[in-house]
CSV table of C-alpha atoms in Angstrom, one decimal:
chain,number,residue,atom,x,y,z
A,932,MET,CA,-29.0,27.5,-1.8
A,933,ASP,CA,-27.4,23.7,-2.4
A,934,ILE,CA,-25.5,24.4,-5.1
A,935,ILE,CA,-24.3,27.0,-2.9
A,936,LEU,CA,-23.2,24.4,0.2
A,937,GLY,CA,-22.6,21.9,-0.9
A,938,VAL,CA,-19.8,23.3,-3.2
A,939,GLY,CA,-18.9,26.0,-0.9
A,940,THR,CA,-18.8,22.9,1.9
A,941,LEU,CA,-16.2,20.8,-0.3
A,942,LEU,CA,-13.7,22.7,-1.1
A,943,ILE,CA,-13.3,24.1,2.6
A,944,VAL,CA,-12.8,20.5,2.7
A,945,LEU,CA,-9.9,20.6,-0.1
A,946,LEU,CA,-8.6,24.0,2.0
A,947,ALA,CA,-8.1,22.3,5.3
A,948,MET,CA,-6.5,19.8,4.0
A,949,THR,CA,-4.6,21.4,1.9
A,950,LEU,CA,-3.8,23.9,5.1
A,951,PHE,CA,-2.8,20.8,7.2
A,952,LEU,CA,-1.1,19.0,3.8
A,953,ASN,CA,1.2,22.4,3.7
A,954,PHE,CA,1.5,24.0,6.5
A,955,ALA,CA,1.8,21.1,10.2
A,956,PRO,CA,4.5,19.5,11.8
A,957,TYR,CA,5.0,16.2,9.0
A,958,GLY,CA,1.7,17.3,6.8
A,959,LYS,CA,2.9,15.3,3.5
A,960,LYS,CA,3.2,11.9,5.8
A,961,GLY,CA,0.2,12.2,7.7
A,962,LEU,CA,-1.4,12.1,4.8
A,963,GLN,CA,0.4,9.2,3.6
A,964,ALA,CA,-0.9,7.1,6.5
A,965,LEU,CA,-4.9,8.2,6.0
A,966,SER,CA,-4.4,7.0,2.6
A,967,GLY,CA,-2.4,4.0,3.6
A,968,ALA,CA,-4.5,3.1,6.1
A,969,ALA,CA,-8.1,4.2,4.0
A,970,CYS,CA,-6.8,1.4,1.2
A,971,ALA,CA,-5.9,-0.6,3.4
A,972,THR,CA,-9.8,-1.6,4.7
A,973,PHE,CA,-11.8,0.1,2.1
A,974,LEU,CA,-9.9,-1.4,-1.1
A,975,PRO,CA,-9.9,-5.0,0.2
A,976,GLN,CA,-13.6,-4.3,1.3
A,977,ALA,CA,-14.8,-3.1,-2.0
A,978,PHE,CA,-13.2,-6.8,-3.4
A,979,LEU,CA,-13.9,-9.2,-1.6
A,980,SER,CA,-16.9,-8.5,0.0
A,981,TYR,CA,-19.2,-6.0,-2.6
A,982,ALA,CA,-17.3,-6.7,-6.4
A,983,ILE,CA,-15.9,-10.9,-5.3
A,984,GLY,CA,-18.2,-12.0,-3.0
A,985,GLY,CA,-21.7,-9.9,-3.0
A,986,VAL,CA,-20.9,-10.6,-6.8
A,987,PHE,CA,-20.6,-14.1,-6.6
A,988,ASP,CA,-22.3,-14.6,-3.2
A,989,ILE,CA,-19.5,-16.0,-1.6
A,990,LYS,CA,-19.8,-15.6,2.8
A,991,PHE,CA,-16.7,-16.3,3.1
A,992,LEU,CA,-15.2,-12.8,1.6
A,993,GLN,CA,-18.2,-10.9,2.2
A,994,GLU,CA,-17.5,-12.0,5.9
A,995,ILE,CA,-13.4,-11.1,5.2
A,996,GLY,CA,-13.8,-8.1,4.0
A,997,ASP,CA,-16.1,-6.6,5.0
A,998,LEU,CA,-13.5,-7.1,8.8
A,999,ALA,CA,-10.9,-5.1,7.0
A,1000,GLY,CA,-13.5,-2.1,6.4
A,1001,SER,CA,-14.5,-2.6,10.3
A,1002,LEU,CA,-10.7,-1.8,10.9
A,1003,SER,CA,-10.4,1.6,9.6
A,1004,GLY,CA,-9.9,3.1,13.3
A,1005,VAL,CA,-7.4,0.4,14.4
A,1006,ALA,CA,-4.8,1.1,10.6
A,1007,VAL,CA,-5.1,5.2,10.7
A,1008,GLY,CA,-4.0,4.9,14.0
A,1009,PHE,CA,-0.9,2.1,13.3
A,1010,LEU,CA,-0.4,3.6,10.5
A,1011,THR,CA,-0.5,7.4,11.7
A,1012,CYS,CA,2.3,6.7,14.9
A,1013,LEU,CA,5.0,4.8,12.3
A,1014,LYS,CA,5.2,7.8,9.8
A,1015,LEU,CA,5.7,10.0,11.8
A,1016,GLY,CA,8.1,7.7,13.8
A,1017,VAL,CA,6.6,6.3,17.1
A,1018,SER,CA,8.3,2.9,17.4
A,1019,PRO,CA,7.1,0.1,15.8
A,1020,VAL,CA,4.8,-1.8,19.5
A,1021,PHE,CA,3.6,1.8,20.5
A,1022,ALA,CA,2.0,2.3,17.6
A,1023,VAL,CA,0.9,-0.7,18.6
A,1024,ILE,CA,-1.2,-0.3,21.2
A,1025,VAL,CA,-2.1,3.4,19.6
A,1026,GLY,CA,-4.4,1.4,17.2
A,1027,LEU,CA,-5.9,-1.1,18.4
A,1028,VAL,CA,-8.3,0.9,21.0
A,1029,LEU,CA,-8.9,2.6,18.0
A,1030,HIS,CA,-10.8,0.1,17.0
A,1031,ASP,CA,-14.3,1.6,17.4
A,1032,PHE,CA,-12.9,4.8,16.1
A,1033,LYS,CA,-13.8,5.9,11.8
A,1034,LEU,CA,-10.5,7.2,10.4
A,1035,LEU,CA,-11.3,10.8,10.4
A,1036,PRO,CA,-11.4,10.6,14.1
A,1037,ALA,CA,-8.7,8.0,14.8
A,1038,PHE,CA,-6.6,9.2,12.8
A,1039,LEU,CA,-6.5,13.5,14.8
A,1040,ALA,CA,-5.6,11.1,17.3
A,1041,ALA,CA,-3.6,9.1,16.5
A,1042,TYR,CA,-1.8,11.9,15.1
A,1043,ILE,CA,-1.6,14.2,18.3
A,1044,ILE,CA,-0.4,11.2,20.2
A,1045,SER,CA,2.1,10.8,18.3
A,1046,PHE,CA,4.6,13.8,19.6
A,1047,ALA,CA,3.4,13.2,22.7
A,1048,ILE,CA,4.8,9.1,22.8
A,1049,LYS,CA,7.7,10.8,20.4
A,1050,PHE,CA,8.6,13.3,23.3
A,1051,ILE,CA,8.4,10.2,25.8
A,1052,GLU,CA,11.2,8.2,24.2
A,1053,LYS,CA,13.3,10.7,23.7
A,1054,LYS,CA,12.7,11.8,27.7
A,1055,VAL,CA,12.3,8.4,29.0
A,1056,PRO,CA,14.6,6.0,30.0
A,1057,GLU,CA,14.6,3.0,27.4
A,1058,GLY,CA,12.5,-0.1,30.0
A,1059,LEU,CA,11.0,2.7,32.1
A,1060,ASP,CA,9.0,4.5,28.5
A,1061,LEU,CA,7.3,1.3,27.7
A,1062,ILE,CA,5.2,1.0,30.9
A,1063,THR,CA,5.0,5.4,30.7
A,1064,VAL,CA,3.7,4.7,27.7
A,1065,ILE,CA,1.3,1.8,28.4
A,1066,LEU,CA,-0.3,4.1,31.4
A,1067,PHE,CA,-0.6,7.7,29.2
A,1068,ALA,CA,-0.8,6.7,26.2
A,1069,PRO,CA,-4.2,4.2,24.9
A,1070,ALA,CA,-6.5,6.0,27.4
A,1071,VAL,CA,-5.3,9.5,26.2
A,1072,ALA,CA,-5.8,8.7,22.5
A,1073,PHE,CA,-8.9,7.0,23.4
A,1074,LEU,CA,-10.3,10.5,24.7
A,1075,LEU,CA,-8.5,12.1,22.2
A,1076,ALA,CA,-11.1,9.9,19.5
A,1077,SER,CA,-14.0,10.0,21.8
A,1078,ILE,CA,-13.9,13.7,22.3
A,1079,MET,CA,-13.8,14.9,18.1
A,1080,SER,CA,-15.6,11.7,16.7
A,1081,PRO,CA,-19.4,12.8,17.3
A,1082,GLY,CA,-18.4,16.3,16.2
A,1083,VAL,CA,-16.4,15.7,13.5
A,1084,ILE,CA,-19.4,13.0,11.9
A,1085,ALA,CA,-21.3,14.9,12.0
A,1086,LEU,CA,-19.5,18.2,10.1
A,1087,LEU,CA,-18.3,15.4,7.6
A,1088,HIS,CA,-22.1,13.8,7.1
A,1089,GLN,CA,-23.1,17.6,6.5
A,1090,ILE,CA,-20.8,18.4,3.4
A,1091,GLY,CA,-21.7,14.6,2.0
A,1092,SER,CA,-25.5,15.0,2.5
A,1093,ALA,CA,-25.2,18.4,0.8
A,1094,VAL,CA,-22.6,17.4,-1.5
A,1095,THR,CA,-25.8,14.9,-2.6
A,1096,ALA,CA,-28.4,16.9,-2.1
A,1097,VAL,CA,-26.7,18.6,-5.0
A,1098,GLY,CA,-26.7,16.5,-7.7
A,1099,ASP,CA,-30.4,15.2,-6.4
A,1100,ASN,CA,-31.6,19.4,-7.4
A,1101,ASN,CA,-29.3,19.3,-10.3
A,1102,PRO,CA,-27.0,16.0,-10.8
A,1103,TYR,CA,-24.8,17.5,-13.9
A,1104,VAL,CA,-23.9,20.5,-11.7
A,1105,LEU,CA,-22.1,17.9,-9.6
A,1106,ALA,CA,-21.0,16.4,-12.7
A,1107,THR,CA,-19.1,18.7,-13.5
A,1108,ILE,CA,-17.5,19.9,-8.9
A,1109,LEU,CA,-16.7,15.7,-9.3
A,1110,GLY,CA,-15.5,15.8,-13.0
A,1111,LEU,CA,-13.3,19.5,-12.2
A,1112,ILE,CA,-11.9,18.1,-8.3
A,1113,ILE,CA,-11.9,14.0,-7.8
A,1114,PRO,CA,-9.6,13.2,-10.4
A,1115,VAL,CA,-7.1,16.3,-9.3
A,1116,THR,CA,-7.7,15.1,-5.5
A,1117,GLY,CA,-6.4,11.8,-6.9
A,1118,MET,CA,-3.4,13.0,-7.6
A,1119,THR,CA,-2.1,15.5,-5.1
A,1120,PRO,CA,-1.2,13.5,-1.5
A,1121,LEU,CA,-4.4,14.4,-0.8
A,1122,SER,CA,-5.9,11.1,-2.4
A,1123,SER,CA,-10.0,10.9,-4.1
A,1124,MET,CA,-10.2,7.9,-1.8
A,1125,VAL,CA,-9.0,9.3,1.1
A,1126,LEU,CA,-12.0,13.1,0.2
A,1127,THR,CA,-14.4,10.3,-1.1
A,1128,SER,CA,-13.7,8.2,2.4
A,1129,LEU,CA,-14.1,11.0,4.4
A,1130,LEU,CA,-17.4,13.0,3.0
A,1131,GLY,CA,-19.0,9.4,2.7
A,1132,LEU,CA,-19.6,9.8,-0.6
A,1133,THR,CA,-21.4,6.9,-1.7
A,1134,GLY,CA,-24.7,5.8,-4.8
A,1135,LEU,CA,-24.6,8.5,-8.4
A,1136,PRO,CA,-21.5,10.8,-7.2
A,1137,MET,CA,-19.2,7.3,-6.2
A,1138,ALA,CA,-19.3,5.5,-9.2
A,1139,ILE,CA,-18.6,9.1,-10.6
A,1140,GLY,CA,-15.3,9.3,-8.6
A,1141,ALA,CA,-14.8,5.9,-9.2
A,1142,LEU,CA,-14.8,6.5,-12.9
A,1143,THR,CA,-13.4,9.9,-13.1
A,1144,CYS,CA,-10.2,8.1,-11.3
A,1145,THR,CA,-10.4,5.3,-14.1
A,1146,GLY,CA,-10.6,7.4,-16.9
A,1147,SER,CA,-7.4,10.0,-14.7
A,1148,SER,CA,-5.3,6.7,-16.1
A,1149,PHE,CA,-5.8,5.8,-19.3
A,1150,VAL,CA,-5.6,10.6,-20.2
A,1151,ASN,CA,-2.0,10.2,-17.5
A,1152,PHE,CA,-0.9,6.8,-19.2
A,1153,ILE,CA,-1.4,9.7,-22.5
A,1154,MET,CA,-0.5,12.3,-21.5
A,1155,PHE,CA,2.8,11.0,-20.6
A,1156,ARG,CA,3.6,9.8,-23.5
A,1157,GLN,CA,2.7,12.9,-25.5
A,1158,LEU,CA,4.2,15.4,-23.8
A,1159,LYS,CA,7.9,12.3,-23.3
A,1160,ILE,CA,7.8,12.2,-19.2
A,1161,GLY,CA,9.7,9.5,-18.5
A,1162,ASN,CA,9.8,6.5,-20.0
A,1163,ALA,CA,8.0,3.6,-20.1
A,1164,SER,CA,7.9,2.6,-17.0
A,1165,LYS,CA,6.7,6.0,-15.9
A,1166,ALA,CA,3.3,6.4,-17.9
A,1167,PHE,CA,2.6,2.2,-16.7
A,1168,ALA,CA,2.7,3.9,-13.4
A,1169,VAL,CA,1.9,6.9,-13.1
A,1170,ALA,CA,-1.3,5.1,-15.2
A,1171,ILE,CA,-1.6,2.6,-12.5
A,1172,GLU,CA,-1.5,5.1,-9.2
A,1173,PRO,CA,-0.9,8.3,-9.6
A,1174,LEU,CA,0.8,9.0,-6.3
A,1175,THR,CA,3.4,6.9,-6.8
A,1176,GLN,CA,4.4,9.9,-10.1
A,1177,ILE,CA,3.5,13.2,-7.8
A,1178,ASP,CA,6.6,14.7,-7.9
A,1179,ILE,CA,6.9,13.9,-11.7
A,1180,ILE,CA,3.3,15.0,-12.1
A,1181,ALA,CA,3.9,18.1,-9.8
A,1182,LYS,CA,6.6,19.4,-12.9
A,1183,TYR,CA,4.1,19.2,-15.0
A,1184,PRO,CA,0.6,20.7,-13.1
A,1185,LEU,CA,-0.7,22.9,-16.2
A,1186,GLN,CA,-1.6,20.0,-18.5
A,1187,LEU,CA,-1.2,17.4,-16.7
A,1188,TYR,CA,-3.5,18.7,-14.1
A,1189,GLY,CA,-5.8,21.1,-16.3
A,1190,THR,CA,-6.1,18.4,-18.2
A,1191,ASN,CA,-7.2,15.9,-16.1
A,1192,ALA,CA,-10.1,18.6,-14.8
A,1193,ILE,CA,-11.0,19.2,-18.4
A,1194,ILE,CA,-11.7,15.3,-18.8
A,1195,GLY,CA,-13.1,14.5,-15.6
A,1196,VAL,CA,-16.4,17.1,-16.2
A,1197,VAL,CA,-16.5,15.3,-19.8
A,1198,ASN,CA,-16.9,12.0,-17.7
A,1199,ALA,CA,-18.2,12.0,-15.2
A,1200,CYS,CA,-21.6,13.8,-17.2
A,1201,ILE,CA,-21.1,10.5,-18.6
A,1202,VAL,CA,-21.6,9.0,-15.8
A,1203,THR,CA,-24.2,10.3,-14.4
A,1204,PHE,CA,-26.7,10.2,-17.8
A,1205,SER,CA,-25.5,6.1,-18.1
A,1206,GLY,CA,-27.1,6.1,-13.6
A,1207,LEU,CA,-24.4,4.2,-12.7
A,1208,VAL,CA,-23.8,3.6,-8.5
A,1209,ILE,CA,-21.7,2.6,-5.9
A,1210,ASN,CA,-23.2,2.1,-2.9
A,1211,VAL,CA,-19.7,2.1,-1.0
A,1212,THR,CA,-17.9,4.8,0.3
A,1213,GLY,CA,-13.7,5.6,-0.6
A,1214,MET,CA,-13.7,3.5,-4.4
A,1215,ALA,CA,-12.0,6.4,-6.3
A,1216,THR,CA,-9.2,4.8,-6.9
A,1217,PRO,CA,-8.4,3.7,-10.9
A,1218,ILE,CA,-8.5,0.2,-11.2
A,1219,ALA,CA,-10.5,-1.2,-7.9
A,1220,GLY,CA,-13.8,1.8,-8.6
A,1221,ALA,CA,-14.5,-0.4,-11.5
A,1222,ILE,CA,-14.3,-3.5,-10.7
A,1223,VAL,CA,-17.0,-2.7,-7.3
A,1224,LEU,CA,-19.5,-1.3,-10.6
A,1225,PHE,CA,-20.1,-5.0,-11.3
A,1226,GLY,CA,-21.5,-5.5,-7.5
A,1227,PHE,CA,-23.5,-2.7,-7.5
A,1228,ASN,CA,-24.8,-2.1,-11.4
A,1229,GLU,CA,-25.5,-4.4,-14.4
A,1230,PRO,CA,-22.5,-5.3,-16.0
A,1231,ILE,CA,-23.2,-4.9,-19.8
A,1232,ARG,CA,-23.8,-0.9,-18.8
A,1233,ALA,CA,-21.1,-1.2,-16.1
A,1234,VAL,CA,-19.3,-2.0,-19.1
A,1235,VAL,CA,-20.3,0.3,-21.4
A,1236,THR,CA,-20.1,3.2,-19.3
A,1237,ILE,CA,-15.7,1.7,-19.0
A,1238,VAL,CA,-14.9,1.2,-22.3
A,1239,THR,CA,-16.5,5.0,-23.0
A,1240,VAL,CA,-14.8,6.5,-20.2
A,1241,ALA,CA,-11.2,5.0,-21.2
A,1242,ILE,CA,-11.9,6.2,-25.5
A,1243,VAL,CA,-13.3,9.7,-23.9
A,1244,SER,CA,-10.7,10.1,-21.8
A,1245,ILE,CA,-7.9,8.5,-24.7
A,1246,LEU,CA,-9.3,10.1,-27.8
A,1247,LEU,CA,-9.6,13.8,-26.4
A,1248,SER,CA,-6.1,13.4,-23.8
A,1249,LEU,CA,-4.3,12.5,-28.0
A,1250,VAL,CA,-6.4,15.4,-29.3
A,1251,ILE,CA,-4.6,17.8,-25.7
A,1252,GLY,CA,-1.6,16.1,-25.8
A,1253,LYS,CA,-0.7,17.0,-29.7
A,1254,THR,CA,-2.2,20.3,-29.4
A,1255,LEU,CA,0.5,21.6,-26.2
A,1256,ASN,CA,3.0,19.8,-28.2
A,1257,LYS,CA,2.6,21.7,-31.8
A,1258,PHE,CA,2.0,24.3,-29.7
A,1259,ASN,CA,5.0,23.9,-27.6
A,1260,MET,CA,3.3,24.7,-23.9
A,1261,THR,CA,4.4,20.8,-23.2
A,1262,ARG,CA,6.3,23.1,-20.4
A,1263,LEU,CA,4.9,25.9,-20.2
A,1264,ASN,CA,4.1,27.0,-16.6
A,1265,PHE,CA,2.8,29.3,-14.6
A,1266,ASN,CA,5.9,29.8,-11.5
A,1267,LEU,CA,5.3,33.1,-8.7
A,1268,PRO,CA,8.9,35.8,-9.1
A,1269,ARG,CA,11.2,34.4,-6.3
A,1270,VAL,CA,12.7,36.9,-4.0
A,1271,LYS,CA,16.5,37.4,-4.0
A,1272,LYS,CA,18.3,36.3,-1.3
A,1273,HIS,CA,21.6,39.6,-1.0
A,1274,ALA,CA,24.7,38.5,0.0
A,1275,ASN,CA,24.7,40.1,3.8
């Protein structure tokens, strides 16, 4: 039952984010803001507070990192408004009042209020629009976040608990599920970092998310070179951050998503066997995730696991890439037939 509940709720979250991406107004820009806010807050916290401050016991860096991590509501409020075309001053006004809210409730409040602010900017004369926004936007944004926050946080906590319960009872089943989903999600605007942040994954699930993304960097680099996708700089860029090459990746969905899913499962099982943990959420990212491991695990065990994941990712990518080339499957794709448009 835990497996069904855990997998089902995880798929529901992915489906909801996919529907938002494809059908919500400015859905892609909204998710880019959500991902950007996670990077701007959780990554500094991970590097400064855990990877450096925690390992070397530097209190100053720990305080800075924790401060950055506590400002996700401000960051997502500001970036969401900016991405949706709101004036920077108005975006700051909204972001500041979302200081005490978590990432998703703050995002939803900022997303909704942005449309109202854009309407005010269009209809209210310049100069007067500032006063109108000050009197209207902060209160409404705060109210929206306050109303949504309890339900959203409870739902996400329930989903995270269900996923974790699967790992407690069937660790390799959870490894298979996360290995399939997280590396592929990291190559879409949904962002694996945002997904793991929203679900609040920590411990072994977060270590799986981090190192499957690290492995994905090696996979994508090798596959770009094997399939002759772009030049060397493109291959290097996709290894550092796959979202920078998302348009190219979308042209090779079967080859790249499929390869990452297969190798992701293998890497997830390796991490599960190693017993590594990351006790901070949102670290499903290629470089930072691997570095943060050292803040929570024995260095030798972390190094051995990272090297193993890298070697396995490279070898399996070479095998799959050569197989695709041998059977002339480099450009293979399944496209739905398009309806022909008839002239009137």
